[in-house]
Structures are given as structure tokens and as C-alpha cells.
Tab-separated table of C-alpha atoms in Angstrom:
chain	number	residue	atom	x	y	z
I	1	MET	CA	-112.330	28.610	-74.355
I	2	ALA	CA	-108.863	27.074	-74.007
I	3	GLN	CA	-109.161	25.499	-77.464
I	4	ASN	CA	-108.961	28.977	-79.011
I	5	LEU	CA	-106.181	30.197	-76.718
I	6	LYS	CA	-102.640	30.784	-77.921
I	7	ILE	CA	-100.311	29.395	-75.254
I	8	PHE	CA	-97.098	29.212	-77.274
I	9	ASP	CA	-95.927	32.715	-78.027
I	10	GLY	CA	-92.746	34.699	-77.604
I	11	TRP	CA	-90.906	33.120	-80.542
I	12	GLN	CA	-92.402	35.327	-83.236
I	13	GLY	CA	-89.995	37.892	-84.645
I	14	LYS	CA	-86.924	36.321	-83.054
I	15	ALA	CA	-83.701	35.375	-84.835
I	16	LEU	CA	-83.229	31.634	-85.388
I	17	ASP	CA	-80.609	31.206	-82.647
I	18	ASP	CA	-82.912	32.983	-80.207
I	19	ILE	CA	-85.775	30.673	-81.214
I	20	PHE	CA	-83.615	27.642	-80.459
I	21	ALA	CA	-82.682	29.127	-77.061
I	22	PHE	CA	-86.354	29.877	-76.357
I	23	CYS	CA	-87.344	26.288	-77.177
I	24	ARG	CA	-84.596	24.850	-75.022
I	25	GLU	CA	-85.688	26.995	-72.090
I	26	LEU	CA	-89.235	25.631	-72.380
I	27	VAL	CA	-88.078	22.032	-72.867
I	28	GLU	CA	-85.940	22.171	-69.712
I	29	ASP	CA	-88.521	24.045	-67.601
I	30	PRO	CA	-90.142	21.550	-65.164
I	31	ASP	CA	-92.963	24.015	-64.439
I	32	TYR	CA	-94.486	23.631	-67.919
I	33	PRO	CA	-95.662	27.244	-68.333
I	34	THR	CA	-97.628	26.467	-71.510
I	35	VAL	CA	-99.605	23.734	-69.717
I	36	ARG	CA	-100.290	26.024	-66.770
I	37	LYS	CA	-101.563	28.713	-69.136
I	38	TRP	CA	-103.858	26.164	-70.788
I	39	ARG	CA	-105.320	25.044	-67.458
I	40	GLU	CA	-105.787	28.602	-66.216
I	41	ALA	CA	-107.988	29.200	-69.256
I	42	GLY	CA	-110.162	26.224	-68.285
I	43	GLY	CA	-108.580	23.604	-70.541
I	44	LYS	CA	-108.251	19.931	-69.664
I	45	VAL	CA	-104.954	18.038	-69.816
I	46	ALA	CA	-104.349	14.353	-70.598
I	47	GLY	CA	-100.898	13.270	-69.427
I	48	HIS	CA	-99.336	10.200	-71.014
I	49	PHE	CA	-96.146	8.320	-70.283
I	50	GLN	CA	-93.660	7.079	-72.877
I	51	VAL	CA	-93.328	5.760	-75.570
I	52	TYR	CA	-96.332	6.102	-77.898
I	53	PHE	CA	-99.821	7.448	-77.204
I	54	PRO	CA	-102.625	8.213	-79.727
I	55	GLU	CA	-102.708	11.935	-79.007
I	56	GLU	CA	-105.220	12.502	-81.795
I	57	ILE	CA	-108.008	11.035	-79.648
I	58	ALA	CA	-107.289	13.376	-76.719
I	59	HIS	CA	-106.930	16.300	-79.111
I	60	ALA	CA	-110.326	15.554	-80.677
I	61	ALA	CA	-111.891	15.633	-77.196
I	62	GLY	CA	-110.505	19.144	-76.635
I	63	PHE	CA	-107.699	18.059	-74.278
I	64	LEU	CA	-104.106	19.216	-74.368
I	65	PRO	CA	-102.069	15.985	-74.662
I	66	LEU	CA	-99.026	16.288	-72.388
I	67	ARG	CA	-96.077	14.002	-72.927
I	68	ILE	CA	-94.858	13.032	-69.436
I	69	CYS	CA	-91.166	12.316	-69.889
I	70	GLY	CA	-89.511	13.203	-66.592
I	71	ALA	CA	-87.507	16.322	-65.839
I	72	GLN	CA	-84.298	17.487	-64.239
I	73	VAL	CA	-85.713	17.575	-60.699
I	74	ASP	CA	-84.418	15.886	-57.548
I	75	GLY	CA	-87.363	13.498	-57.071
I	76	MET	CA	-87.437	13.696	-53.275
I	77	GLU	CA	-91.248	13.567	-53.001
I	78	ALA	CA	-91.498	10.569	-55.337
I	79	GLU	CA	-88.598	8.647	-53.798
I	80	SER	CA	-90.733	7.068	-51.053
I	81	HIS	CA	-93.168	5.631	-53.611
I	82	PHE	CA	-90.615	3.464	-55.433
I	83	GLY	CA	-87.840	0.982	-54.863
I	84	SER	CA	-84.207	1.956	-55.334
I	85	TYR	CA	-83.237	0.295	-58.584
I	86	LEU	CA	-85.435	2.074	-61.094
I	87	CYS	CA	-84.767	4.429	-63.952
I	88	SER	CA	-84.874	8.131	-63.209
I	89	ILE	CA	-87.783	8.998	-65.511
I	90	ILE	CA	-90.285	6.949	-63.490
I	91	LYS	CA	-89.491	8.886	-60.316
I	92	THR	CA	-89.200	12.354	-61.788
I	93	SER	CA	-92.426	11.973	-63.769
I	94	LEU	CA	-94.374	11.281	-60.573
I	95	GLU	CA	-92.435	14.066	-58.852
I	96	LEU	CA	-93.817	16.594	-61.348
I	97	ALA	CA	-97.366	15.646	-60.337
I	98	LEU	CA	-96.747	15.358	-56.571
I	99	THR	CA	-95.201	18.836	-56.476
I	100	LYS	CA	-98.032	20.216	-58.670
I	101	LYS	CA	-95.707	21.286	-61.423
I	102	VAL	CA	-98.192	19.562	-63.724
I	103	GLU	CA	-101.892	19.081	-62.949
I	104	LEU	CA	-103.870	16.622	-65.020
I	105	ASP	CA	-107.420	15.439	-65.676
I	106	LEU	CA	-106.320	11.986	-66.847
I	107	PHE	CA	-103.075	10.008	-66.724
I	108	VAL	CA	-102.276	7.107	-69.041
I	109	THR	CA	-99.258	4.830	-68.879
I	110	HIS	CA	-98.251	1.735	-70.846
I	111	PRO	CA	-96.845	-1.690	-69.886
I	112	ILE	CA	-93.532	-1.081	-71.645
I	113	CYS	CA	-91.614	-2.392	-68.623
I	114	ASP	CA	-92.370	-3.509	-65.056
I	115	ALA	CA	-91.900	0.003	-63.662
I	116	ALA	CA	-94.134	1.703	-66.229
I	117	ARG	CA	-96.825	-0.956	-65.840
I	118	ASN	CA	-97.051	-0.238	-62.106
I	119	LEU	CA	-96.882	3.524	-62.535
I	120	GLY	CA	-100.613	3.826	-63.215
I	121	ALA	CA	-101.566	2.209	-59.889
I	122	ILE	CA	-99.032	4.262	-57.925
I	123	TRP	CA	-100.199	7.454	-59.649
I	124	GLY	CA	-103.843	6.539	-58.996
I	125	ARG	CA	-103.297	6.203	-55.246
I	126	ASN	CA	-102.144	9.801	-55.030
I	127	PHE	CA	-104.562	11.723	-57.259
I	128	PRO	CA	-108.354	11.974	-57.620
I	129	TYR	CA	-108.458	11.799	-61.414
I	130	LYS	CA	-108.508	8.576	-63.408
I	131	CYS	CA	-105.173	6.836	-64.025
I	132	GLN	CA	-105.129	3.921	-66.413
I	133	ILE	CA	-102.980	1.652	-68.544
I	134	LEU	CA	-103.368	1.641	-72.318
I	135	TYR	CA	-102.487	-1.882	-73.408
I	136	LEU	CA	-100.880	-1.687	-76.822
I	137	PRO	CA	-100.747	-5.183	-78.390
I	138	GLN	CA	-97.900	-7.389	-77.226
I	139	ASN	CA	-98.327	-9.506	-80.345
I	140	PRO	CA	-99.029	-7.143	-83.263
I	141	ASN	CA	-98.586	-10.072	-85.668
I	142	SER	CA	-101.822	-11.685	-84.464
I	143	SER	CA	-104.769	-11.554	-86.882
I	144	TYR	CA	-106.884	-10.161	-84.026
I	145	SER	CA	-104.486	-7.365	-83.095
I	146	LEU	CA	-106.269	-4.720	-85.191
I	147	GLN	CA	-109.642	-5.350	-83.548
I	148	TYR	CA	-107.993	-5.560	-80.129
I	149	LEU	CA	-106.207	-2.220	-80.513
I	150	THR	CA	-109.320	-0.550	-81.930
I	151	ASP	CA	-111.208	-1.690	-78.817
I	152	GLU	CA	-108.448	-0.304	-76.576
I	153	TYR	CA	-108.568	3.038	-78.367
I	154	ASN	CA	-112.344	3.116	-78.003
I	155	ARG	CA	-111.987	2.423	-74.270
I	156	LEU	CA	-109.617	5.379	-74.001
I	157	LYS	CA	-112.009	7.446	-76.102
I	158	SER	CA	-114.872	6.662	-73.689
I	159	ASP	CA	-112.825	7.849	-70.708
I	160	LEU	CA	-111.953	11.080	-72.481
I	161	GLU	CA	-115.584	11.617	-73.469
I	162	GLU	CA	-116.713	11.108	-69.868
I	163	ILE	CA	-114.252	13.686	-68.560
I	164	ALA	CA	-114.976	16.131	-71.383
I	165	GLY	CA	-118.743	15.711	-70.953
I	166	ARG	CA	-119.360	15.155	-74.648
I	167	LYS	CA	-118.974	12.605	-77.431
I	168	ILE	CA	-116.125	12.677	-79.954
I	169	ALA	CA	-117.538	12.666	-83.479
I	170	ASN	CA	-115.711	10.670	-86.143
I	171	GLU	CA	-115.313	13.903	-88.149
I	172	GLU	CA	-113.561	15.543	-85.173
I	173	LEU	CA	-111.122	12.679	-84.919
I	174	ASN	CA	-110.543	12.848	-88.679
I	175	ARG	CA	-109.666	16.522	-88.323
I	176	SER	CA	-107.254	15.810	-85.469
I	177	VAL	CA	-105.553	13.118	-87.538
I	178	GLU	CA	-105.120	15.621	-90.379
I	179	ILE	CA	-103.481	18.148	-88.033
I	180	TYR	CA	-101.141	15.518	-86.599
I	181	ASN	CA	-100.326	14.231	-90.072
I	182	GLU	CA	-99.231	17.730	-91.019
I	183	SER	CA	-97.095	18.112	-87.898
I	184	ARG	CA	-95.365	14.753	-88.418
I	185	ALA	CA	-94.650	15.655	-92.044
I	186	LEU	CA	-92.903	18.807	-90.790
I	187	MET	CA	-90.933	16.734	-88.278
I	188	ARG	CA	-89.823	14.487	-91.124
I	189	ARG	CA	-88.500	17.599	-92.875
I	190	ILE	CA	-86.358	18.331	-89.798
I	191	TYR	CA	-84.915	14.825	-89.981
I	192	ALA	CA	-84.346	15.145	-93.712
I	193	ILE	CA	-82.228	18.218	-92.980
I	194	LYS	CA	-80.337	16.262	-90.302
I	195	ARG	CA	-79.533	13.489	-92.792
I	196	GLU	CA	-78.830	15.560	-95.899
I	197	THR	CA	-77.313	18.793	-94.540
I	198	PRO	CA	-76.528	18.151	-90.856
I	199	TRP	CA	-74.401	21.288	-90.592
I	200	LEU	CA	-77.598	23.361	-90.862
I	201	ILE	CA	-79.073	22.115	-87.581
I	202	ALA	CA	-77.286	20.784	-84.518
I	203	ALA	CA	-78.506	17.715	-82.636
I	204	ASP	CA	-79.663	19.701	-79.623
I	205	GLU	CA	-81.479	22.236	-81.798
I	206	ALA	CA	-83.415	19.542	-83.656
I	207	PHE	CA	-84.216	17.777	-80.394
I	208	CYS	CA	-85.707	20.905	-78.820
I	209	LEU	CA	-87.767	21.669	-81.921
I	210	ILE	CA	-89.338	18.207	-81.779
I	211	ALA	CA	-89.750	18.155	-77.979
I	212	VAL	CA	-91.863	21.323	-77.963
I	213	ALA	CA	-94.643	19.313	-79.635
I	214	GLY	CA	-95.126	17.401	-76.385
I	215	PHE	CA	-96.672	20.290	-74.455
I	216	ILE	CA	-98.379	22.731	-76.844
I	217	PRO	CA	-101.501	22.449	-79.035
I	218	ARG	CA	-100.583	20.801	-82.286
I	219	GLU	CA	-102.155	23.607	-84.336
I	220	GLU	CA	-99.693	26.064	-82.809
I	221	TYR	CA	-96.851	23.630	-83.372
I	222	VAL	CA	-97.665	23.364	-87.087
I	223	GLU	CA	-97.725	27.155	-87.382
I	224	PHE	CA	-94.386	27.327	-85.551
I	225	LEU	CA	-92.556	24.784	-87.719
I	226	LYS	CA	-93.927	26.291	-90.918
I	227	ALA	CA	-92.227	29.540	-89.910
I	228	VAL	CA	-88.974	28.041	-88.599
I	229	LEU	CA	-88.155	25.403	-91.226
I	230	PRO	CA	-87.515	27.907	-94.058
I	231	MET	CA	-85.208	29.816	-91.697
I	232	ILE	CA	-83.194	26.636	-91.067
I	233	GLU	CA	-83.037	25.748	-94.754
I	234	ALA	CA	-81.796	29.267	-95.576
I	235	ARG	CA	-79.167	29.197	-92.820
I	236	GLU	CA	-75.598	29.950	-93.890
I	237	MET	CA	-73.411	27.450	-92.082
I	238	LYS	CA	-70.118	25.896	-93.132
I	239	LYS	CA	-69.890	22.158	-93.564
I	240	GLN	CA	-67.338	20.645	-91.186
I	241	ASP	CA	-65.294	17.484	-91.466
I	242	LYS	CA	-67.197	15.445	-88.880
I	243	MET	CA	-68.126	11.789	-88.693
I	244	ARG	CA	-71.788	10.936	-89.352
I	245	VAL	CA	-73.322	8.926	-86.482
I	246	VAL	CA	-76.687	7.510	-85.450
I	247	PHE	CA	-77.804	7.696	-81.803
I	248	GLU	CA	-79.887	4.744	-80.575
I	249	GLY	CA	-81.335	4.489	-77.076
I	250	GLY	CA	-83.416	7.622	-76.462
I	251	PHE	CA	-86.828	6.013	-76.983
I	252	CYS	CA	-88.064	6.574	-73.381
I	253	GLU	CA	-85.913	8.455	-70.879
I	254	LEU	CA	-84.244	11.322	-72.686
I	255	PRO	CA	-80.600	12.367	-72.524
I	256	PRO	CA	-79.854	15.900	-71.296
I	257	VAL	CA	-79.515	18.541	-73.996
I	258	ASP	CA	-75.908	19.090	-72.914
I	259	LEU	CA	-75.145	15.452	-73.744
I	260	LEU	CA	-76.352	15.990	-77.304
I	261	GLN	CA	-74.163	19.079	-77.530
I	262	THR	CA	-71.206	16.988	-76.362
I	263	ILE	CA	-71.817	14.488	-79.168
I	264	GLU	CA	-72.191	17.296	-81.693
I	265	ARG	CA	-68.700	18.598	-80.939
I	266	SER	CA	-67.196	15.457	-82.453
I	267	CYS	CA	-69.891	14.162	-84.801
I	268	TYR	CA	-72.862	14.994	-86.939
I	269	LEU	CA	-75.872	13.255	-85.397
I	270	VAL	CA	-77.708	12.364	-88.608
I	271	ASP	CA	-80.498	10.171	-87.203
I	272	ASP	CA	-81.770	8.880	-83.854
I	273	ASP	CA	-84.717	7.446	-81.943
I	274	LEU	CA	-85.165	10.469	-79.672
I	275	LEU	CA	-88.823	11.285	-79.024
I	276	ILE	CA	-89.753	8.503	-81.419
I	277	GLY	CA	-93.312	8.369	-80.071
I	278	LEU	CA	-94.020	11.856	-81.408
I	279	ARG	CA	-92.777	10.742	-84.850
I	280	TRP	CA	-94.096	7.192	-84.694
I	281	PHE	CA	-95.699	6.931	-88.134
I	282	LEU	CA	-93.586	6.580	-91.245
I	283	ASP	CA	-95.982	8.635	-93.365
I	284	ASP	CA	-99.512	10.050	-93.181
I	285	ILE	CA	-102.291	8.075	-91.532
I	286	LYS	CA	-104.865	7.136	-94.154
I	287	ILE	CA	-108.432	7.573	-92.909
I	288	ASN	CA	-110.839	4.983	-94.238
I	289	GLY	CA	-114.224	5.248	-92.539
I	290	ASP	CA	-113.697	4.655	-88.818
I	291	ALA	CA	-110.922	7.042	-87.720
I	292	THR	CA	-110.203	5.069	-84.545
I	293	ARG	CA	-109.653	1.873	-86.522
I	294	SER	CA	-107.459	3.772	-89.004
I	295	LEU	CA	-105.282	4.975	-86.116
I	296	ALA	CA	-104.957	1.414	-84.857
I	297	LYS	CA	-104.095	0.084	-88.305
I	298	SER	CA	-101.365	2.685	-88.769
I	299	TYR	CA	-99.859	1.785	-85.401
I	300	LEU	CA	-99.592	-1.824	-86.515
I	301	ASP	CA	-98.622	-1.432	-90.175
I	302	ASN	CA	-97.088	2.006	-90.690
I	303	SER	CA	-94.921	2.683	-87.678
I	304	SER	CA	-91.319	2.905	-86.586
I	305	TYR	CA	-89.739	0.578	-84.029
I	306	SER	CA	-88.541	0.643	-80.442
I	307	PRO	CA	-87.289	-1.883	-77.862
I	308	VAL	CA	-90.736	-1.900	-76.234
I	309	GLN	CA	-92.659	-3.033	-79.319
I	310	HIS	CA	-92.303	-6.700	-80.256
I	311	ASP	CA	-93.122	-7.138	-83.932
I	312	LEU	CA	-91.672	-10.042	-85.902
I	313	ARG	CA	-91.955	-7.959	-89.086
I	314	LYS	CA	-89.591	-5.378	-87.605
I	315	PRO	CA	-86.521	-7.065	-86.076
I	316	LYS	CA	-84.950	-4.192	-84.183
I	317	GLU	CA	-81.398	-4.922	-85.296
I	318	LYS	CA	-82.561	-4.919	-88.913
I	319	MET	CA	-84.442	-1.649	-88.402
I	320	LEU	CA	-81.375	-0.038	-86.842
I	321	LEU	CA	-79.281	-1.178	-89.803
I	322	GLU	CA	-81.796	0.421	-92.166
I	323	ARG	CA	-81.603	3.639	-90.143
I	324	VAL	CA	-77.806	3.636	-90.345
I	325	LYS	CA	-77.759	2.993	-94.093
I	326	GLY	CA	-80.562	5.472	-94.784
I	327	ALA	CA	-78.619	8.201	-93.001
I	328	GLN	CA	-75.292	7.146	-94.574
I	329	ALA	CA	-73.857	6.990	-91.073
I	330	GLU	CA	-70.303	5.865	-90.449
I	331	ALA	CA	-70.803	4.781	-86.830
I	332	VAL	CA	-73.440	4.253	-84.149
I	333	ILE	CA	-73.757	5.413	-80.551
I	334	ILE	CA	-75.672	2.709	-78.657
I	335	ALA	CA	-76.908	4.304	-75.467
I	336	ALA	CA	-79.290	3.326	-72.698
I	337	ALA	CA	-80.707	5.097	-69.698
I	338	LYS	CA	-79.399	3.802	-66.381
I	339	MET	CA	-81.569	0.973	-65.000
I	340	CYS	CA	-83.523	0.712	-68.283
I	341	GLU	CA	-84.015	-3.008	-68.851
I	342	PRO	CA	-85.491	-2.804	-72.389
I	343	GLY	CA	-82.711	-0.480	-73.543
I	344	LEU	CA	-79.882	-2.459	-71.964
I	345	GLU	CA	-81.204	-5.754	-73.346
I	346	GLU	CA	-81.257	-4.421	-76.903
I	347	GLN	CA	-77.629	-3.287	-76.666
I	348	VAL	CA	-76.592	-6.943	-76.945
I	349	THR	CA	-78.651	-7.470	-80.105
I	350	TYR	CA	-77.502	-4.209	-81.660
I	351	SER	CA	-73.838	-4.888	-80.870
I	352	LYS	CA	-73.902	-8.321	-82.481
I	353	MET	CA	-75.472	-6.951	-85.664
I	354	LEU	CA	-72.995	-4.071	-85.881
I	355	ASP	CA	-70.091	-6.481	-85.334
I	356	ASP	CA	-71.390	-8.673	-88.153
I	357	GLU	CA	-71.754	-5.646	-90.444
I	358	GLU	CA	-68.352	-4.261	-89.375
I	359	ILE	CA	-69.893	-0.926	-88.393
I	360	PRO	CA	-68.039	0.880	-85.582
I	361	TYR	CA	-70.095	1.595	-82.477
I	362	PHE	CA	-69.716	3.326	-79.134
I	363	VAL	CA	-71.615	2.005	-76.081
I	364	SER	CA	-72.674	4.421	-73.368
I	365	GLU	CA	-75.334	5.126	-70.765
I	366	PHE	CA	-76.969	8.292	-69.535
I	367	GLU	CA	-79.387	9.711	-66.986
I	368	GLU	CA	-81.711	12.671	-67.371
I	369	ASN	CA	-80.178	14.394	-64.321
I	370	GLN	CA	-76.625	13.897	-65.545
I	371	THR	CA	-74.553	17.090	-65.309
I	372	SER	CA	-70.975	16.069	-66.145
I	373	PHE	CA	-70.033	15.206	-69.720
I	374	ASP	CA	-66.261	15.697	-69.796
I	375	ASN	CA	-65.448	11.979	-69.679
I	376	LEU	CA	-68.005	11.220	-72.371
I	377	GLY	CA	-66.560	13.948	-74.577
I	378	ILE	CA	-63.018	12.583	-74.224
I	379	GLN	CA	-64.120	8.988	-74.849
I	380	LEU	CA	-66.097	10.001	-77.910
I	381	GLU	CA	-63.226	12.014	-79.350
I	382	THR	CA	-60.935	9.015	-78.851
I	383	PHE	CA	-63.486	6.732	-80.534
I	384	VAL	CA	-63.723	9.029	-83.564
I	385	GLU	CA	-59.942	9.437	-83.840
I	386	ASN	CA	-59.391	5.686	-83.686
I	387	ILE	CA	-61.744	5.226	-86.636
I	388	LEU	CA	-60.291	8.081	-88.657
I	389	PHE	CA	-56.668	7.039	-88.206
I	390	SER	CA	-56.943	3.265	-88.092
């Protein structure tokens, strides 16, 4: 059975630097060897697009939840299925499926933007398995939003049960929530290290550690982080005189690892919204009876923020300010993926707030297939020097 198969091995017994290199190799590999190994053993895979997806439900059904977040591929097969002026991640995500780099049993997208909303229909025309949209509430402040989201989760649960050929017991979902709670607590430890002792873990290293969770069973991920975190905390690294910055804008399409390394040369990246969907909850999900309803309640009342969630209780500029102050950051990098409407729109709001608070900020854009970072490095160095010597 795939559920009992170990698909994430090769890191045991390695030095910490070699573990980071191993993780980066997997994160940048568009062939997803761990997913292929899972499928070869008879396992089913539920692919989901950005930003947030209740992976616990798929996990409880025995699926491997796969975070579909694009890749550094050329996108030639997918190009004919889309218009020209779209973000890269939409095209490269479909490219992975069209070229059979990933094979799924279910695909779920979300209406986070016009392109993502239409992705389910385009995907469904090209593959025999079910492709659907999970409608997270557009108005989470409504008194009916909890019941609405619970119903949506139950609809997703029914689809997973049909494909799996069995029902998901409430106790199974409870157990999955417990496993994911443990993994998110370990992720929070990584971010605590980033904020408190950022010289112990570089931005690209932390990113790769978190990203691995998107394509391996969460049980294996918990075992992995339990082994690696003490190694990071015991690392002997010298503190450098670098500016502390927050990176905002990586909620959907992800910047290349080399871009994060470029930032790290000039700054300590002490907090960010990279892979925020994997870390969505602020603390453990509390199970109270119906596990599906508890998941929905946590999404509404115990979650982070992103430009694609519209919650009056969480003004995004206020949440960014809290992130900056919580990390004791001295400046902010406001980034957006090219052609990303939600990200570009929020830059205006973020900039106004940072101007009002007199917090220095650097505005930039990126693309997942970007390969040149020299200009960015020079601009960032100039930005930092201007702050230090002004």
C-alpha cells in the first residue's frame, strides 16, 4: 500500500548543508520523483492550485496532496491553451500535467483570480479525471460563511471518497488534522529561527525546507523536520551586520531560489508570505466534534492573510505592519509576480501604509523562470546603503 511507503529518503545521515542541497534539488525538479514513486506504488494523488487547500481531507482519504505551484519549464505545450497576458504559474502548472511530469486523480483550483478560476475548466478539457473549483468564501465576515465553507469541504470530501472508493471517518480526519497540526508547529519553529537568529538559516534554505511539504506525505515531513531542526539550532554561524527585511508578494507564484539568495547577500530575510498556504493557520486547529466544520472554522477565524482573501477583520496593510513589527524588520521588499493582478493591486495599499509609517520599502517584480539577478542585486545593495548612510 502506498500509505505505508517511504517516498522521501536520501536525506538521512547527511550533513546539514547536504540536506539543504538535497531539498533544493527536489524543489526545483519538475519531474516530482517523490510523486512518481507514490503513484508507482498504487497511490492516488490530489493536485491543488494555490493558495490554500484543506490537505487534511485528501490525506484522510489516503491521497497524496500535491501542491501545484508551477515550475521552471518552458510551457510550450500549455501556451496554446491560454492568452498572452497571464502569469507564468498558470501556464507552467498546466504544462506539468500535459507533459505527464505529474499525473493526478483529482485537480482542484480556486477562484483567486480570473486565470485561476478558469484553470479548472481548461484542465478538465484535457484530462479524464475530475477537475473542480473549491469556492472558499468571498465574504468570510458573513454569519453564514461557516456553514457555507463546511458544505464546500463536504462536497470536496464526497469527491475524494468517490475516487478512493470508501468513506472518510471523522476519526480519520481528526488524525490527519493532528498530523498537520504537528507539521505546522514545526514550520513555525523554522520561522521563529528566521526572526530570532536569522544567521542560522538562510532565506533559500528555509524556503526549501517548507516547500518539501508540498509533495511528500506529511508523516514523513514531520519525521524529517524533527531531525533537521535541532541541527539548525545547533549550527555555529557568525552573526553578520545585515539589515532585517520582510518579503511580501510570494503568496502564489514563487520566486526562484536564486532570487532569495540574491536578497540574502544584502539582508536577513526575517519573515515573508512564501508558501503561506502550507502555513495558513496561526496555531493548532482545535477539533470540536465535526472535524470538517472545525477545519472550516479555523480557516475563517485562525488564519493568516493574503491578497486573495477578503476579510474585513484582517486589513492586509495592517497585517503586513504586524508582520514587520513582529519580526523587528527595518525595511520591506514588496514584490509581485509579473502579470499578477492581486499582487500588483496590493502594492499600492502596502506602499501607502509604509509611507505613513515611515518604513523604507523596495518595490520589485519577479517570474518563476527568471534567470538573471544581477540588476536586482545591485538595486538592493543601493537601497540598503541609502538607508544605512542617510
